[in-house]
PDB file of C-alpha atoms and ligand atoms in Angstrom:
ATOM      1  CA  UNK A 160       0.000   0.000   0.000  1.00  0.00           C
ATOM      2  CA  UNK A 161       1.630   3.620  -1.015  1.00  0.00           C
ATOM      3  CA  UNK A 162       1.194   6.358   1.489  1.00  0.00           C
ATOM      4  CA  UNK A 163       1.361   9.728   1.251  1.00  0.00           C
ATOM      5  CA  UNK A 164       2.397  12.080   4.303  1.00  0.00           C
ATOM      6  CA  UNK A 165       1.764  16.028   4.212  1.00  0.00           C
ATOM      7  CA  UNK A 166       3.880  16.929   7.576  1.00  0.00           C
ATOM      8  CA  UNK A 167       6.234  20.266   7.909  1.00  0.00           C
ATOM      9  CA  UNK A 168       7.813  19.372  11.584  1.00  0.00           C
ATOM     10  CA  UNK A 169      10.533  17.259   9.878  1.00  0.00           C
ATOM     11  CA  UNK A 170      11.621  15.636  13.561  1.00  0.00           C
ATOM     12  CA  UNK A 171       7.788  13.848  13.351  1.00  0.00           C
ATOM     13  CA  UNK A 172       7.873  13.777   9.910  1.00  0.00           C
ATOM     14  CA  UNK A 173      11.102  11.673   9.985  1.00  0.00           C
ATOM     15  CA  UNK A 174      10.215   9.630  13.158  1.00  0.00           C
ATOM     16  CA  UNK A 175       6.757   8.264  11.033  1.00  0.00           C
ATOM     17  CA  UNK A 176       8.356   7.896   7.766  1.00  0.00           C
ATOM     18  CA  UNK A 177      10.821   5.641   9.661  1.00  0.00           C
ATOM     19  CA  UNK A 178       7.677   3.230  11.404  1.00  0.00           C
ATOM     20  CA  UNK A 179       5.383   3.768   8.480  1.00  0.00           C
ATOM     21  CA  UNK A 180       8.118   1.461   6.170  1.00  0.00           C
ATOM     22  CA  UNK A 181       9.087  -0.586   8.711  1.00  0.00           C
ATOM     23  CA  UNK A 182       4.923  -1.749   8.471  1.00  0.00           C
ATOM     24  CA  UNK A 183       5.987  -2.148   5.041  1.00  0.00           C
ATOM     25  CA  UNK A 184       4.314   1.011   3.803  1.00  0.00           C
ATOM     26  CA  UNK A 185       5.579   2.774   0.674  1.00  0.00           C
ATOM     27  CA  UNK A 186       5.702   6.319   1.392  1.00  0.00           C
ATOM     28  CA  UNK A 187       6.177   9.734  -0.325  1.00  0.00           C
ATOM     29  CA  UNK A 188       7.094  12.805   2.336  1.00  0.00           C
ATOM     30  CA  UNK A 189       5.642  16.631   1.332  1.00  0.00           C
ATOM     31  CA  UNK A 190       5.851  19.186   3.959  1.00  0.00           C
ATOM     32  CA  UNK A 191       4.411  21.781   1.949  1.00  0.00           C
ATOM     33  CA  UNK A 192       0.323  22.385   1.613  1.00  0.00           C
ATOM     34  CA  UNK A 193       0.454  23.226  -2.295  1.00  0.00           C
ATOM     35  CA  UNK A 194       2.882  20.544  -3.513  1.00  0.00           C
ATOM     36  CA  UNK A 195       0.461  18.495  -1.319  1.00  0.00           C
ATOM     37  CA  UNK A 196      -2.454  19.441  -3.650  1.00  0.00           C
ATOM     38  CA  UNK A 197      -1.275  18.747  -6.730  1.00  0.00           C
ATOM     39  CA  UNK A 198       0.657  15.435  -5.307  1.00  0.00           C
ATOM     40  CA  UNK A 199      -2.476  13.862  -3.553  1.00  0.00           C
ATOM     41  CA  UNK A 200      -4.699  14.436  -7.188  1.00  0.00           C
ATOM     42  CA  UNK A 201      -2.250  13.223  -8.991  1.00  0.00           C
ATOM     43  CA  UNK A 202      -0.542  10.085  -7.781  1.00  0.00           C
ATOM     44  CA  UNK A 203      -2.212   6.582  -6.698  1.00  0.00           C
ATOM     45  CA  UNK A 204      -2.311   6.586  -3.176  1.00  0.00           C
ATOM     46  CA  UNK A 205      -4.442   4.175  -0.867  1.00  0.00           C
ATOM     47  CA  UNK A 206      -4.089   6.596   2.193  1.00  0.00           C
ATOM     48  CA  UNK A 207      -3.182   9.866   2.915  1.00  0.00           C
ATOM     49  CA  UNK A 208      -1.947  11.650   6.414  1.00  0.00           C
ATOM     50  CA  UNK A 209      -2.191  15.157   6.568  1.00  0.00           C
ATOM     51  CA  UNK A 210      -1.119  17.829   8.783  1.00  0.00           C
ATOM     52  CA  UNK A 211      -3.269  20.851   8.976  1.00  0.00           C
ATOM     53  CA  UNK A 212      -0.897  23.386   9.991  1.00  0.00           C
ATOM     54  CA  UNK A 213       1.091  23.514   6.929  1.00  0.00           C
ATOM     55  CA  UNK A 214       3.264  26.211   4.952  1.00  0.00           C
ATOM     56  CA  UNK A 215       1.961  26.985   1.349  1.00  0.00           C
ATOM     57  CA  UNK A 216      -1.599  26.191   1.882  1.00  0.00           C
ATOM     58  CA  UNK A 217      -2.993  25.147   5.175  1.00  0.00           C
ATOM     59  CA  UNK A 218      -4.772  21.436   5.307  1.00  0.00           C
ATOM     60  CA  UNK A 219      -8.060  22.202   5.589  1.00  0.00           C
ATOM     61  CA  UNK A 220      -8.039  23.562   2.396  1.00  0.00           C
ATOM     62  CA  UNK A 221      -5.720  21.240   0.918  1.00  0.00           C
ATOM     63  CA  UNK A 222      -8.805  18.657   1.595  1.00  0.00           C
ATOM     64  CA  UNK A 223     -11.665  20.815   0.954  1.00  0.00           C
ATOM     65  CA  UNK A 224     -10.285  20.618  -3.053  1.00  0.00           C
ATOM     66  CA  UNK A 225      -9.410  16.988  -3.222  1.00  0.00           C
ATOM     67  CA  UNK A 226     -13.051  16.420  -1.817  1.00  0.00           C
ATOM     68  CA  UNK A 227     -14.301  19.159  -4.375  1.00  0.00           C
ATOM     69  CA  UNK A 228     -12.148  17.619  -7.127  1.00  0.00           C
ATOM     70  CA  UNK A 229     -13.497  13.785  -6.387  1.00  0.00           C
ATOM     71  CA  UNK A 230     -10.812  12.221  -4.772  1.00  0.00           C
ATOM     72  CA  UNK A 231     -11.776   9.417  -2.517  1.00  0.00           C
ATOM     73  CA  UNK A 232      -8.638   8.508  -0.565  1.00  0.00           C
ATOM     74  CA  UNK A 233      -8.973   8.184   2.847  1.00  0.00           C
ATOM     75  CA  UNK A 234      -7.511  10.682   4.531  1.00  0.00           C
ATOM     76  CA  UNK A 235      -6.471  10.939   8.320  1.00  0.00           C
ATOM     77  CA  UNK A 236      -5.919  14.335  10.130  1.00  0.00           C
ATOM     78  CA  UNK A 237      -3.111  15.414  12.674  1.00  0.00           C
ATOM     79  CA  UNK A 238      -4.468  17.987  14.551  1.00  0.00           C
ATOM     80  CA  UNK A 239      -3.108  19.827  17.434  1.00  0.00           C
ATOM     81  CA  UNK A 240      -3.665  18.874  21.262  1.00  0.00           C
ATOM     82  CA  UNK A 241      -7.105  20.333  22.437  1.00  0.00           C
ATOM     83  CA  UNK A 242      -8.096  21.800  19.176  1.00  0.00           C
ATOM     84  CA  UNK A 243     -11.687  20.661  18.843  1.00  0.00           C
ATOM     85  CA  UNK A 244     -12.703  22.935  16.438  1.00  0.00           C
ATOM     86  CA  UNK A 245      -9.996  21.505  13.757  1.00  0.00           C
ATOM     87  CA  UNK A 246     -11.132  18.283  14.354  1.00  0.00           C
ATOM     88  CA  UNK A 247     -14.763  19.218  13.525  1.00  0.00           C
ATOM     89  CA  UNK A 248     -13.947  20.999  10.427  1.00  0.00           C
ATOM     90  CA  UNK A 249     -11.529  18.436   9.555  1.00  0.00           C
ATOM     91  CA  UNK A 250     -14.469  16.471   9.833  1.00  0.00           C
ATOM     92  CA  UNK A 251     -16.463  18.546   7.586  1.00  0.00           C
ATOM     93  CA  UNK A 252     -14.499  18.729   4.765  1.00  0.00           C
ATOM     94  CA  UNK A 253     -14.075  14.701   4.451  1.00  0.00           C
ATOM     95  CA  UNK A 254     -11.671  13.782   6.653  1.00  0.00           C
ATOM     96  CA  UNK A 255     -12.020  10.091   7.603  1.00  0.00           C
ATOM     97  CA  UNK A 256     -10.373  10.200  10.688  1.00  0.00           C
ATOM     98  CA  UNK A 257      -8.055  11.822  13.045  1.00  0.00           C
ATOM     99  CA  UNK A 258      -4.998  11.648  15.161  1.00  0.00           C
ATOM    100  CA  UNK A 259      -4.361  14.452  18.084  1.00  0.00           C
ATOM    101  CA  UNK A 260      -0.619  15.482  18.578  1.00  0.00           C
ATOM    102  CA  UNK A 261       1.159  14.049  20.528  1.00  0.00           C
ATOM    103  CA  UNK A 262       0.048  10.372  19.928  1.00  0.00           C
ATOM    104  CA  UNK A 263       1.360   6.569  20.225  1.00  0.00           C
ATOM    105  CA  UNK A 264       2.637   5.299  17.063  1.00  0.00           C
ATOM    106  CA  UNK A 265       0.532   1.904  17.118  1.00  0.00           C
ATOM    107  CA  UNK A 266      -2.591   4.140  17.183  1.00  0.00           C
ATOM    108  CA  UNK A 267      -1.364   5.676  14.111  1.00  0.00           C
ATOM    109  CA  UNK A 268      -0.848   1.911  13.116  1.00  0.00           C
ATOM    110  CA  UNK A 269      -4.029   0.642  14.225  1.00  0.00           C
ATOM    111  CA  UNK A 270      -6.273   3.107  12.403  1.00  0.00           C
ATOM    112  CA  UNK A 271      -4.264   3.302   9.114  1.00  0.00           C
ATOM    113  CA  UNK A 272      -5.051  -0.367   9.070  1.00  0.00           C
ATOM    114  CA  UNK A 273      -8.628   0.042   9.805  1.00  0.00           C
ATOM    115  CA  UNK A 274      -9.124   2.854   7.493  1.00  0.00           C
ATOM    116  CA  UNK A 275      -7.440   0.653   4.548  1.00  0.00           C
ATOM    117  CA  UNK A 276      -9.997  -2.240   5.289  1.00  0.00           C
ATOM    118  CA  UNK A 277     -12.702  -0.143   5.557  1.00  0.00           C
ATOM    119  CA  UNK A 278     -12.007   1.531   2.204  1.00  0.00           C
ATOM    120  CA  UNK A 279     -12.227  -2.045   0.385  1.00  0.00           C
ATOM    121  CA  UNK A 280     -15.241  -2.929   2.420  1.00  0.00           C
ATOM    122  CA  UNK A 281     -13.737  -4.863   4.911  1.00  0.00           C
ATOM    123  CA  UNK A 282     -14.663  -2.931   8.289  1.00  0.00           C
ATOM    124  CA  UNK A 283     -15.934  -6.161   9.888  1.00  0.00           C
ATOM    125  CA  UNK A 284     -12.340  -7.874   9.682  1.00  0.00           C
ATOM    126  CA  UNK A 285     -10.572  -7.197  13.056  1.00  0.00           C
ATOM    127  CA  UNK A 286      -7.711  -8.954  11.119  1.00  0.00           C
ATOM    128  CA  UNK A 287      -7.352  -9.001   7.307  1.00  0.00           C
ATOM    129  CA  UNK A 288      -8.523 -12.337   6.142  1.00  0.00           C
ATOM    130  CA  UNK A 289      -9.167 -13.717   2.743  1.00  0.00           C
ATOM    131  CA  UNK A 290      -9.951 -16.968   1.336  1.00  0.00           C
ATOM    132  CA  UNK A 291      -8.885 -19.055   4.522  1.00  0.00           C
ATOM    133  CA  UNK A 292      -5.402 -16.960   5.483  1.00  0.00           C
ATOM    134  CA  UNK A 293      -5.503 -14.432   8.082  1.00  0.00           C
ATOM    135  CA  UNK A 294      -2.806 -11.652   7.887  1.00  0.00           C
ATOM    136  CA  UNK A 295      -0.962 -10.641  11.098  1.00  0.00           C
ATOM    137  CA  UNK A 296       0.220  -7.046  10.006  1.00  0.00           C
ATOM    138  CA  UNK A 297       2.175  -6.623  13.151  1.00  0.00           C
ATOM    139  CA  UNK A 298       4.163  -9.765  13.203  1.00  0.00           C
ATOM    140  CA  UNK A 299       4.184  -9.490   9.248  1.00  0.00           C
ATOM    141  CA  UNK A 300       3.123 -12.748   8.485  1.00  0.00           C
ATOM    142  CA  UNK A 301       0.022 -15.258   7.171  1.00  0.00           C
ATOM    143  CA  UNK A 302      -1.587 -18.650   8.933  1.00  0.00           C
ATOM    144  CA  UNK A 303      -3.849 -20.929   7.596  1.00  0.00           C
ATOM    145  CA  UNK A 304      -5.684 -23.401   9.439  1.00  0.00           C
ATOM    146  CA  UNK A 305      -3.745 -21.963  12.608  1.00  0.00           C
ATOM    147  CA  UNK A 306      -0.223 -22.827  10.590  1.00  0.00           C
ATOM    148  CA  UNK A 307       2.226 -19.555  10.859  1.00  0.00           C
ATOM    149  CA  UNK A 308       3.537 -18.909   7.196  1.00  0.00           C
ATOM    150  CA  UNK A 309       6.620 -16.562   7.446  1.00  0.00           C
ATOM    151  CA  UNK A 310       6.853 -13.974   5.006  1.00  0.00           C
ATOM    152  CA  UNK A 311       9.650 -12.183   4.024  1.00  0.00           C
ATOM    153  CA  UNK A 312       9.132  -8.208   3.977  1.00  0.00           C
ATOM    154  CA  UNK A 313       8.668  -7.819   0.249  1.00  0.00           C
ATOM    155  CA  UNK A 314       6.049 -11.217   0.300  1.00  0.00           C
ATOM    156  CA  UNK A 315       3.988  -9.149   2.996  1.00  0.00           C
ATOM    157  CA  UNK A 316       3.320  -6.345   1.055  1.00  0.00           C
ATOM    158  CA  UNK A 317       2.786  -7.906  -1.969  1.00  0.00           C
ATOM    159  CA  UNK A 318       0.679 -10.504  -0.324  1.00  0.00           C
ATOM    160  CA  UNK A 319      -1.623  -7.448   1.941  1.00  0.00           C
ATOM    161  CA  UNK A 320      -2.658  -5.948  -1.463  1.00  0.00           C
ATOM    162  CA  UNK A 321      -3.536  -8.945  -2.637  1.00  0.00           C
ATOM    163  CA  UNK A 322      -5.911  -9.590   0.386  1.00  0.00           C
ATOM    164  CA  UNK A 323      -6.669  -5.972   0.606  1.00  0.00           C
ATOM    165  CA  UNK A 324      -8.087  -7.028  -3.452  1.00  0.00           C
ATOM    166  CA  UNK A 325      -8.940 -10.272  -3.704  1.00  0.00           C
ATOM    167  CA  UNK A 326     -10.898 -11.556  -6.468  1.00  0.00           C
ATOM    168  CA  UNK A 327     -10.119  -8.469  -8.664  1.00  0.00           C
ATOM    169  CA  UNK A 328      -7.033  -8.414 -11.563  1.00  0.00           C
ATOM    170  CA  UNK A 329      -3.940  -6.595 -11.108  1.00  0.00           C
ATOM    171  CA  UNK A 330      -1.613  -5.392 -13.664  1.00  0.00           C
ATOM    172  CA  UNK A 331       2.411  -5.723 -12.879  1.00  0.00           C
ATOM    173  CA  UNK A 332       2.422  -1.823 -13.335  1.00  0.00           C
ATOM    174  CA  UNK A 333      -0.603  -0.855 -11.282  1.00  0.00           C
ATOM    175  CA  UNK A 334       1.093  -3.240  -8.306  1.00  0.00           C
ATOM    176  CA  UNK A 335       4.448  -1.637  -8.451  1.00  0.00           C
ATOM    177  CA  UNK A 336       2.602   1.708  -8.161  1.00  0.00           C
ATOM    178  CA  UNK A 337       0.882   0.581  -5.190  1.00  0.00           C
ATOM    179  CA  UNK A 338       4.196  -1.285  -3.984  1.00  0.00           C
ATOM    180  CA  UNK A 339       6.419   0.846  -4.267  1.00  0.00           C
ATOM    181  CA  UNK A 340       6.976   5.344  -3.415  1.00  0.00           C
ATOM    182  CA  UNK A 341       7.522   7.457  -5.809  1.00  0.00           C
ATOM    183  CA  UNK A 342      11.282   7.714  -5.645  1.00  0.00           C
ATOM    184  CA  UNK A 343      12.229   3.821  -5.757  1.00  0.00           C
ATOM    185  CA  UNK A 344      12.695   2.187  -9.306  1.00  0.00           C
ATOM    186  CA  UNK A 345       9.911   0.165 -10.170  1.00  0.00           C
ATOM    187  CA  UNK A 346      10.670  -3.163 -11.938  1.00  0.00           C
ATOM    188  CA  UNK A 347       7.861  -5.074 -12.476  1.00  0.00           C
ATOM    189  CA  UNK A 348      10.080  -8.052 -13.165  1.00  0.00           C
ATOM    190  CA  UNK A 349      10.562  -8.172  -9.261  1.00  0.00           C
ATOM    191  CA  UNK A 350       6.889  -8.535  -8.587  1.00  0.00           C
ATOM    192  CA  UNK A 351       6.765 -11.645 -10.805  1.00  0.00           C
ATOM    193  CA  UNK A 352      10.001 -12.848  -8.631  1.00  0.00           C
ATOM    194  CA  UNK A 353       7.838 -12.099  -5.134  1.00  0.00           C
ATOM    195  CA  UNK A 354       4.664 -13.807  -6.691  1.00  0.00           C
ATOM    196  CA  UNK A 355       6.159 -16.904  -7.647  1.00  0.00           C
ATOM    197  CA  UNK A 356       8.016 -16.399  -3.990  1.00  0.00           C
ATOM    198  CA  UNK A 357       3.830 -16.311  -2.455  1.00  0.00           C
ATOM    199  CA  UNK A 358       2.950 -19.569  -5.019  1.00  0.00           C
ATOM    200  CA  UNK A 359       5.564 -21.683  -3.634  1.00  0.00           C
ATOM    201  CA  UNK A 360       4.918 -20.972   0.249  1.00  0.00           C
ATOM    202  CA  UNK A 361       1.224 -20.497   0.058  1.00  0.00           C
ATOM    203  CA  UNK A 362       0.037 -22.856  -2.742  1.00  0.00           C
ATOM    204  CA  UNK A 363       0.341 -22.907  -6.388  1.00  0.00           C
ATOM    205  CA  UNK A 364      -2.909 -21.488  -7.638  1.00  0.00           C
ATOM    206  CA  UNK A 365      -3.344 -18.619  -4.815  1.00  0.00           C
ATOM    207  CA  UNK A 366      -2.105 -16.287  -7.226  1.00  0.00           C
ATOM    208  CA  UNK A 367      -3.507 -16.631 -11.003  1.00  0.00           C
ATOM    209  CA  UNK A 368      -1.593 -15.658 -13.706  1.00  0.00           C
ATOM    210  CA  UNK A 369      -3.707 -13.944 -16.907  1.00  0.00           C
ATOM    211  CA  UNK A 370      -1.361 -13.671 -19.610  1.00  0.00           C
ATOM    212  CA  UNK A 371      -0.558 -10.446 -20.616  1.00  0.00           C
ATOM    213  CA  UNK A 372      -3.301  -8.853 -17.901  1.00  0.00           C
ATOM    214  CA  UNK A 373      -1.045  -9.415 -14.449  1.00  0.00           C
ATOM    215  CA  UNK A 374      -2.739 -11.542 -11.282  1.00  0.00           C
ATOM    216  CA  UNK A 375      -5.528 -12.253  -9.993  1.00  0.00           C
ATOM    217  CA  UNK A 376      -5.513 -13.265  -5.732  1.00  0.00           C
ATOM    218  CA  UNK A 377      -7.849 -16.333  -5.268  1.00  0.00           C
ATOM    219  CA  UNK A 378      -6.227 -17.702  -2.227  1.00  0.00           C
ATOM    220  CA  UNK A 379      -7.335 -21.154  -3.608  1.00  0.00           C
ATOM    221  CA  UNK A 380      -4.786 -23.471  -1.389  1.00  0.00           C
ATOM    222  CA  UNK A 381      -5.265 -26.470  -4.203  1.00  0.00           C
TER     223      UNK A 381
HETATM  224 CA1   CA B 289       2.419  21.651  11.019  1.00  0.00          CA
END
């Protein structure tokens, strides 16, 4: 899943850039409200977190146009400490959810996670689950039938946008731009490497291959 954070303190920007890729997030960094704009229209991303106290153009408004414009990302607020009133018009303007300065990292965890499932329609999953495997995102592997699969980092997050779109066909390109942030090389060839990686621990036809269309997830153990 590709992330995008709008943050100008750089000492929290860098502290959550640092956790959000060790969950095995890709993630691209703005600290300024305009570049923000344009960024958050234009690129893929399944979640954004945005700062509303921003240089260039402050957050609110930053949101009030993607809304306006038709973007449907979720998007989670950082607000300051007591500051009720953002929150609210946060709120307003589309925000899915917030976070209140200062806060506990897993909470930031914990609700990017449930804002990601609840974006493919999968609110009711405490734990992402699909066709028989359950995904621990913390320990970064899969089980099935209460066996623990270990995953390496790049199988994980292949294998949670899989889950996260199971049943539906995925082009090599469209993956790597969900895979990977904006500033890493993207070599589709490397997907194919970590999908044949997923068929040999998890099952030969979990993953199905339509020639010249990418993957389809079926988490079919046979
Ligand atoms: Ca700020």
């Amino acid at each position: 899943m590709r992330l995008l954070l709008v943050e100008d303190h750089v000492p929290l920007a860098d502290e959550l850039m640092d956790a959000l890729k060790r969950q095995g997030y890709a993630v691209d960094w703005l600290a300024d409200g305009r570049d923000a704009a344009h960024q958050g229209a234009s690129e893929p991303y399944d979640l954004i977190i945005l700062d509303l106290g921003l240089p260039g153009k402050p957050g609110l408004e930053v949101l009030r146009d993607w809304r306006a414009d038709g973007l449907v990302t979720p998007v989670l607020i950082l607000t300051a400490r007591g500051s009720w009133a953002e929150r609210i018009e946060g709120l307003k303007v589309g925000a899915d959810d917030y976070l209140t300065k200062p806060f506990h990292p897993e909470e930031l965890q914990l609700r990017i996670q449930a804002l990601l499932r609840r974006a493919r329609g999968l609110a009711n999953q405490p734990q992402l689950e699909a066709a028989g495997l359950q995904l621990d995102e913390s320990r970064q592997c899969v089980s099935r039938n209460g066996e623990v699969i270990e995953l390496t980092s790049a199988e994980f997050r292949l294998l949670r946008y899989f889950m996260l779109h199971a049943g539906q066909l995925l082009s090599k390109s469209h993956l790597a731009e969900h895979l990977y942030d904006g500033e890493s090389e993207r070599d589709s060839n490397v997907i194919e490497v970590h999908v044949n990686h997923l068929r040999r621990k998890l099952g030969r036809s979990v993953i199905e291959t339509r020639r010249g269309q990418g993957y389809r997830f079926t988490g079919d153990a046979g």
